[in-house]
Amino acid sequence: MVAEVIVDISTSEIDRVFDYDTGILQVHIGHRVLVPFGRKLIEGFVIKLKNTSTFSGKLKPIDSIIDKYEVITPEMLELMDYMTHKYNLRKIDVLRLFIPSQLRGGKVKELVKNYVTLNTEIDFSSMVESLSTRAKKQKECLEYLNENGGEFQQELNKMFSANAVNTLAVRNYLVIEPVKVDRKPNVIRAENDKKVLTPLQQNAVDKILEDDKIKLLYGVTGSGKTEVYLHSMEEILKQGKTAIMLVPEIALTPQMSKLVTARFGELVAILHSGLSAGERFDEWERILLGKARVVIGARSAIFAPIQNLGLIIIDEEHDGSYISESNPRYDTKDIAIFRAEYNKCPLVLGSATPSIDSFLRAKHGKYTLIRMAERVNQRKLPEMQIVDMVRAVKEKDSKIFSKVLIDELRQTIQNGNQAMIFINRRGFSSFVMCRDCGYIAKCSDCDISLTYHKEENVLKCHYCGKKYKMPDKCPHCGSENIRMGKIGTETVVKELERIFPGVKMLRMDNDTTSTKDSHQKILQAFRNGEAQILVGTQMIAKGHDFPNVTLVGILDADSSLYFSDYRSTERTFQLITQVAGRAGRADKEGKVVVQTYAPKHYVFWYAKENDYDGFFEKENNARKLTHFPPYTTIIRVMITSIVEDKAIEITQQIFNEISNIKKDFEDRFVYLQAMKSPVNRMQSRYRYQVLLRIKKKNDQEIIDEIYKVVNKYNKEKGCWIFVENNPQSLI
Ligand code: ADP
Ligand code: ZN
Ligand code: ZN
């Protein structure tokens, strides 16, 4: 037989299939194998078997099969084809996503431990009698094994001393065998607190399982989406099938893992970036071998080798972390849709603030919309107050806090409740704002906030490349109080300690959560009531359920509006709604105070009224008018090189070729330009880009043409070129 093998080397020239002779080996599709390549043996993946090869020379034989099983399932091989075409990726880069990285090069091994049982060929009582009366430990050890059937040698050594165990072994009283042990990620143990569903929740579960369409579950914060996910998964498991549930980034995983594990126990596998290599490998293997039937994890868990899939859930579907921004670039939703179609199973996208893209699809009937417009048990959504920071009465000596927020905080503390202070840091350092009138520097062509670039001391528009001089006075009111601002969590905590001496605070940001588990510890401490105020950045925005939190304060709520991104309004709406949703989740009513320099912006009005539908209409119209996604697709071709002239030359050539493509698709191009990238140099490579926007309908047709051009130039030595499809940021 002849095997088609993809070898594990990533250079473009080698990303093709090589034929090998299987010889006497029982090679299967999906096996990882060692093959001779050049003068070395390297790892590769078998993707096809056939009888003959078109290769004219003599085929080299496969050296050996690496694992006991096939590591790539047939479904994942099809997914590889889909991804390589859709995103212009190398096959090997995609395959690497499908297995734990430490599996490559044999860097992770199965954990094997010695397990001890009694030698059944010798009568138990005669064993005991043969021991000297002084050998108490040995006697206890035998009795323990007799009662419990067996134990790991390591444990026995601890309990009865290694000496005693060894002596018994020498006497041939024990049978010691190596067994494989699964390393398990740490999960907080919890009671299985299964709830009786409300009619709204039951309706959602029924709709989800009704057919294999894609469902958009739009449920306000506190509407009980988690319980809907858990019940749906339970049904799917009863049908003998399996499920994947994705949550954004590591922040949410411990919380969700706890709930899911309490409900499904041993059937659950957890995949996230906090696992050790050994844990990750063992979880992956349990999934592949069908021992785990529920997978919960962050983005990359969508590649879990689970079979017989009956349901995929993406919680917080609007979250940006579902898009991979570095090679290999992909959108988790595309992968989920592929897998759901392959397995003919439903896919659920859940959110309290669906992305404009998903909601539009639901409106067009591509997704089934399921609404849960009320909180569980009719709990009220928190009341929101918008504070205009240009006019607000500031708290005495405080540049940060309005009097309104301080009064509310005081009230909360007096009542023995808890508060969260959220600092909106997204994009904060880079835009320019007048602190007296709220003026924001924007691009006159694109109406998108400009970003400050320190090296050149200019403001730039990331969407058209236009440059502006950095103003020294506000063009609107003449104030010199125009600058880039940034308040840190530390400053905020200090200020609060000054205003509320003796009140306990906790702080959560990148600095306080750098060590493993620290994130979880802070949340746990807050939950236990060890502090009355939690101050934090984006990390405290999502998913947490603290029953005693009755007040949420949002500082610089508008800062995310000025991020140079066409989605900045959408992101701001999502952030405010998510953070506000932390308040008043139990039986106490909640209140939210939003501090902003742009109180008139429509985003605050819709957020205050909790009017997602209204916000969607407004934002959707704006996107349509300005030709931004979801009505268009933004493509960025990034050309990088250590030699600047080379980058410029190639950029010009690619631009010319794409201009030619444009002639064939004239009416479908909305924008096409070549320019320096906003960050012109990164990791000592110069960056130039061709930026284009094309109409959404049948966009892949044009994208494929662009890939062809890029692949032609990618062979040029010294240049590294890649294509981004609706990039999350344009730096
Ligand atoms: P969401 O994710 O939609 O914001 P959660 O799933 O966190 O909401 O649920 C909010 C709260 O309501 C949680 O404390 C949860 O335990 C509780 N809850 C959910 N469903 C029910 C139910 N059917 N009966 C009682 N309490 C429920
Ligand atoms: Zn001003
Ligand atoms: Zn512009």
PDB file of N, CA and C in Angstrom, residues 127-193:
ATOM      1  N   MET A 127      -0.195 -15.824  55.047  1.00  0.00           N
ATOM      2  CA  MET A 127       0.695 -14.668  54.880  1.00  0.00           C
ATOM      3  C   MET A 127       0.846 -13.943  56.210  1.00  0.00           C
ATOM      4  N   VAL A 128      -0.312 -13.639  56.809  1.00  0.00           N
ATOM      5  CA  VAL A 128      -0.305 -12.849  58.042  1.00  0.00           C
ATOM      6  C   VAL A 128       0.435 -13.594  59.149  1.00  0.00           C
ATOM      7  N   GLU A 129       0.153 -14.909  59.249  1.00  0.00           N
ATOM      8  CA  GLU A 129       0.780 -15.698  60.311  1.00  0.00           C
ATOM      9  C   GLU A 129       2.287 -15.785  60.154  1.00  0.00           C
ATOM     10  N   SER A 130       2.754 -15.776  58.924  1.00  0.00           N
ATOM     11  CA  SER A 130       4.194 -15.933  58.687  1.00  0.00           C
ATOM     12  C   SER A 130       5.008 -14.717  59.145  1.00  0.00           C
ATOM     13  N   LEU A 131       4.311 -13.580  59.372  1.00  0.00           N
ATOM     14  CA  LEU A 131       5.039 -12.357  59.732  1.00  0.00           C
ATOM     15  C   LEU A 131       5.470 -12.379  61.193  1.00  0.00           C
ATOM     16  N   SER A 132       6.608 -11.812  61.470  1.00  0.00           N
ATOM     17  CA  SER A 132       7.050 -11.707  62.856  1.00  0.00           C
ATOM     18  C   SER A 132       6.130 -10.733  63.594  1.00  0.00           C
ATOM     19  N   THR A 133       5.966 -10.902  64.876  1.00  0.00           N
ATOM     20  CA  THR A 133       5.027 -10.067  65.630  1.00  0.00           C
ATOM     21  C   THR A 133       5.452  -8.607  65.623  1.00  0.00           C
ATOM     22  N   ARG A 134       6.781  -8.382  65.390  1.00  0.00           N
ATOM     23  CA  ARG A 134       7.249  -7.011  65.391  1.00  0.00           C
ATOM     24  C   ARG A 134       6.932  -6.285  64.069  1.00  0.00           C
ATOM     25  N   ALA A 135       6.574  -7.051  63.053  1.00  0.00           N
ATOM     26  CA  ALA A 135       6.329  -6.437  61.733  1.00  0.00           C
ATOM     27  C   ALA A 135       4.907  -5.902  61.633  1.00  0.00           C
ATOM     28  N   LYS A 136       4.610  -4.938  62.487  1.00  0.00           N
ATOM     29  CA  LYS A 136       3.246  -4.402  62.563  1.00  0.00           C
ATOM     30  C   LYS A 136       2.801  -3.734  61.262  1.00  0.00           C
ATOM     31  N   LYS A 137       3.717  -2.946  60.699  1.00  0.00           N
ATOM     32  CA  LYS A 137       3.401  -2.203  59.472  1.00  0.00           C
ATOM     33  C   LYS A 137       3.059  -3.151  58.324  1.00  0.00           C
ATOM     34  N   GLN A 138       3.843  -4.233  58.227  1.00  0.00           N
ATOM     35  CA  GLN A 138       3.596  -5.196  57.155  1.00  0.00           C
ATOM     36  C   GLN A 138       2.217  -5.822  57.299  1.00  0.00           C
ATOM     37  N   LYS A 139       1.874  -6.133  58.540  1.00  0.00           N
ATOM     38  CA  LYS A 139       0.577  -6.744  58.807  1.00  0.00           C
ATOM     39  C   LYS A 139      -0.555  -5.786  58.413  1.00  0.00           C
ATOM     40  N   GLU A 140      -0.390  -4.532  58.814  1.00  0.00           N
ATOM     41  CA  GLU A 140      -1.416  -3.544  58.484  1.00  0.00           C
ATOM     42  C   GLU A 140      -1.567  -3.379  56.976  1.00  0.00           C
ATOM     43  N   CYS A 141      -0.444  -3.420  56.306  1.00  0.00           N
ATOM     44  CA  CYS A 141      -0.453  -3.250  54.850  1.00  0.00           C
ATOM     45  C   CYS A 141      -1.228  -4.388  54.185  1.00  0.00           C
ATOM     46  N   LEU A 142      -0.953  -5.623  54.637  1.00  0.00           N
ATOM     47  CA  LEU A 142      -1.669  -6.771  54.079  1.00  0.00           C
ATOM     48  C   LEU A 142      -3.172  -6.650  54.327  1.00  0.00           C
ATOM     49  N   GLU A 143      -3.515  -6.251  55.548  1.00  0.00           N
ATOM     50  CA  GLU A 143      -4.936  -6.127  55.881  1.00  0.00           C
ATOM     51  C   GLU A 143      -5.623  -5.041  55.061  1.00  0.00           C
ATOM     52  N   TYR A 144      -4.879  -3.963  54.860  1.00  0.00           N
ATOM     53  CA  TYR A 144      -5.429  -2.868  54.051  1.00  0.00           C
ATOM     54  C   TYR A 144      -5.730  -3.354  52.629  1.00  0.00           C
ATOM     55  N   LEU A 145      -4.760  -4.091  52.053  1.00  0.00           N
ATOM     56  CA  LEU A 145      -4.950  -4.575  50.685  1.00  0.00           C
ATOM     57  C   LEU A 145      -6.083  -5.597  50.615  1.00  0.00           C
ATOM     58  N   ASN A 146      -6.177  -6.391  51.643  1.00  0.00           N
ATOM     59  CA  ASN A 146      -7.237  -7.395  51.692  1.00  0.00           C
ATOM     60  C   ASN A 146      -8.617  -6.729  51.719  1.00  0.00           C
ATOM     61  N   GLU A 147      -8.704  -5.649  52.458  1.00  0.00           N
ATOM     62  CA  GLU A 147      -9.980  -4.944  52.568  1.00  0.00           C
ATOM     63  C   GLU A 147     -10.314  -4.141  51.317  1.00  0.00           C
ATOM     64  N   ASN A 148      -9.283  -3.438  50.790  1.00  0.00           N
ATOM     65  CA  ASN A 148      -9.544  -2.495  49.702  1.00  0.00           C
ATOM     66  C   ASN A 148      -9.292  -3.051  48.300  1.00  0.00           C
ATOM     67  N   GLY A 149      -8.739  -4.245  48.220  1.00  0.00           N
ATOM     68  CA  GLY A 149      -8.518  -4.849  46.905  1.00  0.00           C
ATOM     69  C   GLY A 149      -7.203  -4.451  46.273  1.00  0.00           C
ATOM     70  N   GLY A 150      -6.778  -3.203  46.450  1.00  0.00           N
ATOM     71  CA  GLY A 150      -5.512  -2.780  45.844  1.00  0.00           C
ATOM     72  C   GLY A 150      -5.252  -1.312  46.111  1.00  0.00           C
ATOM     73  N   GLU A 151      -4.032  -0.879  45.789  1.00  0.00           N
ATOM     74  CA  GLU A 151      -3.670   0.531  46.003  1.00  0.00           C
ATOM     75  C   GLU A 151      -2.400   0.860  45.232  1.00  0.00           C
ATOM     76  N   PHE A 152      -2.211   2.138  44.915  1.00  0.00           N
ATOM     77  CA  PHE A 152      -0.971   2.541  44.271  1.00  0.00           C
ATOM     78  C   PHE A 152       0.186   2.381  45.245  1.00  0.00           C
ATOM     79  N   GLN A 153       1.325   1.917  44.699  1.00  0.00           N
ATOM     80  CA  GLN A 153       2.489   1.671  45.543  1.00  0.00           C
ATOM     81  C   GLN A 153       2.914   2.939  46.280  1.00  0.00           C
ATOM     82  N   GLN A 154       2.858   4.053  45.553  1.00  0.00           N
ATOM     83  CA  GLN A 154       3.231   5.343  46.133  1.00  0.00           C
ATOM     84  C   GLN A 154       2.444   5.629  47.420  1.00  0.00           C
ATOM     85  N   GLU A 155       1.143   5.333  47.361  1.00  0.00           N
ATOM     86  CA  GLU A 155       0.280   5.568  48.532  1.00  0.00           C
ATOM     87  C   GLU A 155       0.618   4.599  49.655  1.00  0.00           C
ATOM     88  N   LEU A 156       0.840   3.337  49.293  1.00  0.00           N
ATOM     89  CA  LEU A 156       1.175   2.327  50.313  1.00  0.00           C
ATOM     90  C   LEU A 156       2.461   2.710  51.031  1.00  0.00           C
ATOM     91  N   ASN A 157       3.445   3.182  50.237  1.00  0.00           N
ATOM     92  CA  ASN A 157       4.713   3.604  50.832  1.00  0.00           C
ATOM     93  C   ASN A 157       4.481   4.685  51.874  1.00  0.00           C
ATOM     94  N   LYS A 158       3.580   5.610  51.531  1.00  0.00           N
ATOM     95  CA  LYS A 158       3.289   6.700  52.465  1.00  0.00           C
ATOM     96  C   LYS A 158       2.611   6.175  53.724  1.00  0.00           C
ATOM     97  N   MET A 159       1.686   5.244  53.519  1.00  0.00           N
ATOM     98  CA  MET A 159       0.889   4.763  54.654  1.00  0.00           C
ATOM     99  C   MET A 159       1.666   3.809  55.562  1.00  0.00           C
ATOM    100  N   PHE A 160       2.461   2.907  54.943  1.00  0.00           N
ATOM    101  CA  PHE A 160       3.060   1.827  55.750  1.00  0.00           C
ATOM    102  C   PHE A 160       4.580   1.769  55.666  1.00  0.00           C
ATOM    103  N   SER A 161       5.201   2.742  55.021  1.00  0.00           N
ATOM    104  CA  SER A 161       6.647   2.831  54.771  1.00  0.00           C
ATOM    105  C   SER A 161       7.064   1.957  53.588  1.00  0.00           C
ATOM    106  N   ALA A 162       8.010   2.500  52.828  1.00  0.00           N
ATOM    107  CA  ALA A 162       8.503   1.806  51.641  1.00  0.00           C
ATOM    108  C   ALA A 162       9.172   0.497  52.042  1.00  0.00           C
ATOM    109  N   ASN A 163       9.780   0.526  53.205  1.00  0.00           N
ATOM    110  CA  ASN A 163      10.464  -0.654  53.713  1.00  0.00           C
ATOM    111  C   ASN A 163       9.515  -1.850  53.848  1.00  0.00           C
ATOM    112  N   ALA A 164       8.377  -1.591  54.508  1.00  0.00           N
ATOM    113  CA  ALA A 164       7.397  -2.651  54.718  1.00  0.00           C
ATOM    114  C   ALA A 164       6.889  -3.197  53.383  1.00  0.00           C
ATOM    115  N   VAL A 165       6.576  -2.280  52.462  1.00  0.00           N
ATOM    116  CA  VAL A 165       6.041  -2.695  51.169  1.00  0.00           C
ATOM    117  C   VAL A 165       7.072  -3.528  50.412  1.00  0.00           C
ATOM    118  N   ASN A 166       8.341  -3.066  50.447  1.00  0.00           N
ATOM    119  CA  ASN A 166       9.393  -3.810  49.748  1.00  0.00           C
ATOM    120  C   ASN A 166       9.585  -5.206  50.314  1.00  0.00           C
ATOM    121  N   THR A 167       9.564  -5.301  51.635  1.00  0.00           N
ATOM    122  CA  THR A 167       9.746  -6.614  52.260  1.00  0.00           C
ATOM    123  C   THR A 167       8.644  -7.581  51.829  1.00  0.00           C
ATOM    124  N   LEU A 168       7.400  -7.075  51.822  1.00  0.00           N
ATOM    125  CA  LEU A 168       6.274  -7.925  51.389  1.00  0.00           C
ATOM    126  C   LEU A 168       6.434  -8.340  49.935  1.00  0.00           C
ATOM    127  N   ALA A 169       6.960  -7.424  49.124  1.00  0.00           N
ATOM    128  CA  ALA A 169       7.148  -7.724  47.713  1.00  0.00           C
ATOM    129  C   ALA A 169       8.207  -8.808  47.533  1.00  0.00           C
ATOM    130  N   VAL A 170       9.287  -8.677  48.296  1.00  0.00           N
ATOM    131  CA  VAL A 170      10.364  -9.669  48.212  1.00  0.00           C
ATOM    132  C   VAL A 170       9.836 -11.051  48.611  1.00  0.00           C
ATOM    133  N   ARG A 171       8.932 -11.072  49.575  1.00  0.00           N
ATOM    134  CA  ARG A 171       8.333 -12.345  50.008  1.00  0.00           C
ATOM    135  C   ARG A 171       7.340 -12.900  48.994  1.00  0.00           C
ATOM    136  N   ASN A 172       7.137 -12.094  47.933  1.00  0.00           N
ATOM    137  CA  ASN A 172       6.228 -12.539  46.871  1.00  0.00           C
ATOM    138  C   ASN A 172       4.762 -12.524  47.281  1.00  0.00           C
ATOM    139  N   TYR A 173       4.448 -11.705  48.297  1.00  0.00           N
ATOM    140  CA  TYR A 173       3.056 -11.605  48.739  1.00  0.00           C
ATOM    141  C   TYR A 173       2.257 -10.610  47.897  1.00  0.00           C
ATOM    142  N   LEU A 174       2.988  -9.766  47.148  1.00  0.00           N
ATOM    143  CA  LEU A 174       2.315  -8.702  46.397  1.00  0.00           C
ATOM    144  C   LEU A 174       2.486  -8.872  44.894  1.00  0.00           C
ATOM    145  N   VAL A 175       1.478  -8.422  44.143  1.00  0.00           N
ATOM    146  CA  VAL A 175       1.613  -8.337  42.685  1.00  0.00           C
ATOM    147  C   VAL A 175       1.669  -6.850  42.341  1.00  0.00           C
ATOM    148  N   ILE A 176       2.752  -6.436  41.691  1.00  0.00           N
ATOM    149  CA  ILE A 176       2.910  -5.014  41.358  1.00  0.00           C
ATOM    150  C   ILE A 176       2.873  -4.844  39.845  1.00  0.00           C
ATOM    151  N   GLU A 177       1.894  -4.076  39.385  1.00  0.00           N
ATOM    152  CA  GLU A 177       1.743  -3.894  37.935  1.00  0.00           C
ATOM    153  C   GLU A 177       1.664  -2.411  37.579  1.00  0.00           C
ATOM    154  N   PRO A 178       2.317  -2.023  36.498  1.00  0.00           N
ATOM    155  CA  PRO A 178       2.176  -0.620  36.068  1.00  0.00           C
ATOM    156  C   PRO A 178       0.806  -0.407  35.410  1.00  0.00           C
ATOM    157  N   VAL A 179       0.114   0.656  35.799  1.00  0.00           N
ATOM    158  CA  VAL A 179      -1.151   0.990  35.124  1.00  0.00           C
ATOM    159  C   VAL A 179      -1.122   2.462  34.711  1.00  0.00           C
ATOM    160  N   LYS A 180      -1.896   2.778  33.660  1.00  0.00           N
ATOM    161  CA  LYS A 180      -1.948   4.159  33.199  1.00  0.00           C
ATOM    162  C   LYS A 180      -2.920   4.953  34.084  1.00  0.00           C
ATOM    163  N   VAL A 181      -2.492   6.142  34.488  1.00  0.00           N
ATOM    164  CA  VAL A 181      -3.348   6.994  35.317  1.00  0.00           C
ATOM    165  C   VAL A 181      -3.653   8.281  34.560  1.00  0.00           C
ATOM    166  N   ASP A 182      -4.914   8.686  34.589  1.00  0.00           N
ATOM    167  CA  ASP A 182      -5.286   9.955  33.953  1.00  0.00           C
ATOM    168  C   ASP A 182      -4.986  11.124  34.876  1.00  0.00           C
ATOM    169  N   ARG A 183      -4.260  12.110  34.343  1.00  0.00           N
ATOM    170  CA  ARG A 183      -4.055  13.347  35.105  1.00  0.00           C
ATOM    171  C   ARG A 183      -5.275  14.226  34.886  1.00  0.00           C
ATOM    172  N   LYS A 184      -5.869  14.697  35.962  1.00  0.00           N
ATOM    173  CA  LYS A 184      -7.112  15.466  35.848  1.00  0.00           C
ATOM    174  C   LYS A 184      -6.893  16.915  36.233  1.00  0.00           C
ATOM    175  N   PRO A 185      -7.437  17.844  35.439  1.00  0.00           N
ATOM    176  CA  PRO A 185      -7.344  19.247  35.834  1.00  0.00           C
ATOM    177  C   PRO A 185      -8.093  19.459  37.148  1.00  0.00           C
ATOM    178  N   ASN A 186      -7.633  20.446  37.892  1.00  0.00           N
ATOM    179  CA  ASN A 186      -8.294  20.798  39.140  1.00  0.00           C
ATOM    180  C   ASN A 186      -9.653  21.418  38.881  1.00  0.00           C
ATOM    181  N   VAL A 187     -10.667  20.892  39.489  1.00  0.00           N
ATOM    182  CA  VAL A 187     -11.982  21.506  39.365  1.00  0.00           C
ATOM    183  C   VAL A 187     -12.534  21.662  40.767  1.00  0.00           C
ATOM    184  N   ILE A 188     -13.128  22.815  41.038  1.00  0.00           N
ATOM    185  CA  ILE A 188     -13.741  23.023  42.340  1.00  0.00           C
ATOM    186  C   ILE A 188     -14.945  22.086  42.426  1.00  0.00           C
ATOM    187  N   ARG A 189     -14.976  21.294  43.486  1.00  0.00           N
ATOM    188  CA  ARG A 189     -16.104  20.363  43.659  1.00  0.00           C
ATOM    189  C   ARG A 189     -17.354  21.143  44.062  1.00  0.00           C
ATOM    190  N   ALA A 190     -18.480  20.730  43.554  1.00  0.00           N
ATOM    191  CA  ALA A 190     -19.723  21.392  43.944  1.00  0.00           C
ATOM    192  C   ALA A 190     -20.866  20.399  43.853  1.00  0.00           C
ATOM    193  N   GLU A 191     -21.922  20.685  44.586  1.00  0.00           N
ATOM    194  CA  GLU A 191     -23.135  19.875  44.524  1.00  0.00           C
ATOM    195  C   GLU A 191     -23.775  20.020  43.157  1.00  0.00           C
ATOM    196  N   ASN A 192     -24.409  18.966  42.682  1.00  0.00           N
ATOM    197  CA  ASN A 192     -25.170  19.090  41.454  1.00  0.00           C
ATOM    198  C   ASN A 192     -26.486  19.800  41.774  1.00  0.00           C
ATOM    199  N   ASP A 193     -26.518  21.080  41.407  1.00  0.00           N
ATOM    200  CA  ASP A 193     -27.651  21.919  41.791  1.00  0.00           C
ATOM    201  C   ASP A 193     -28.587  22.078  40.595  1.00  0.00           C
TER     202      ASP A 193
END
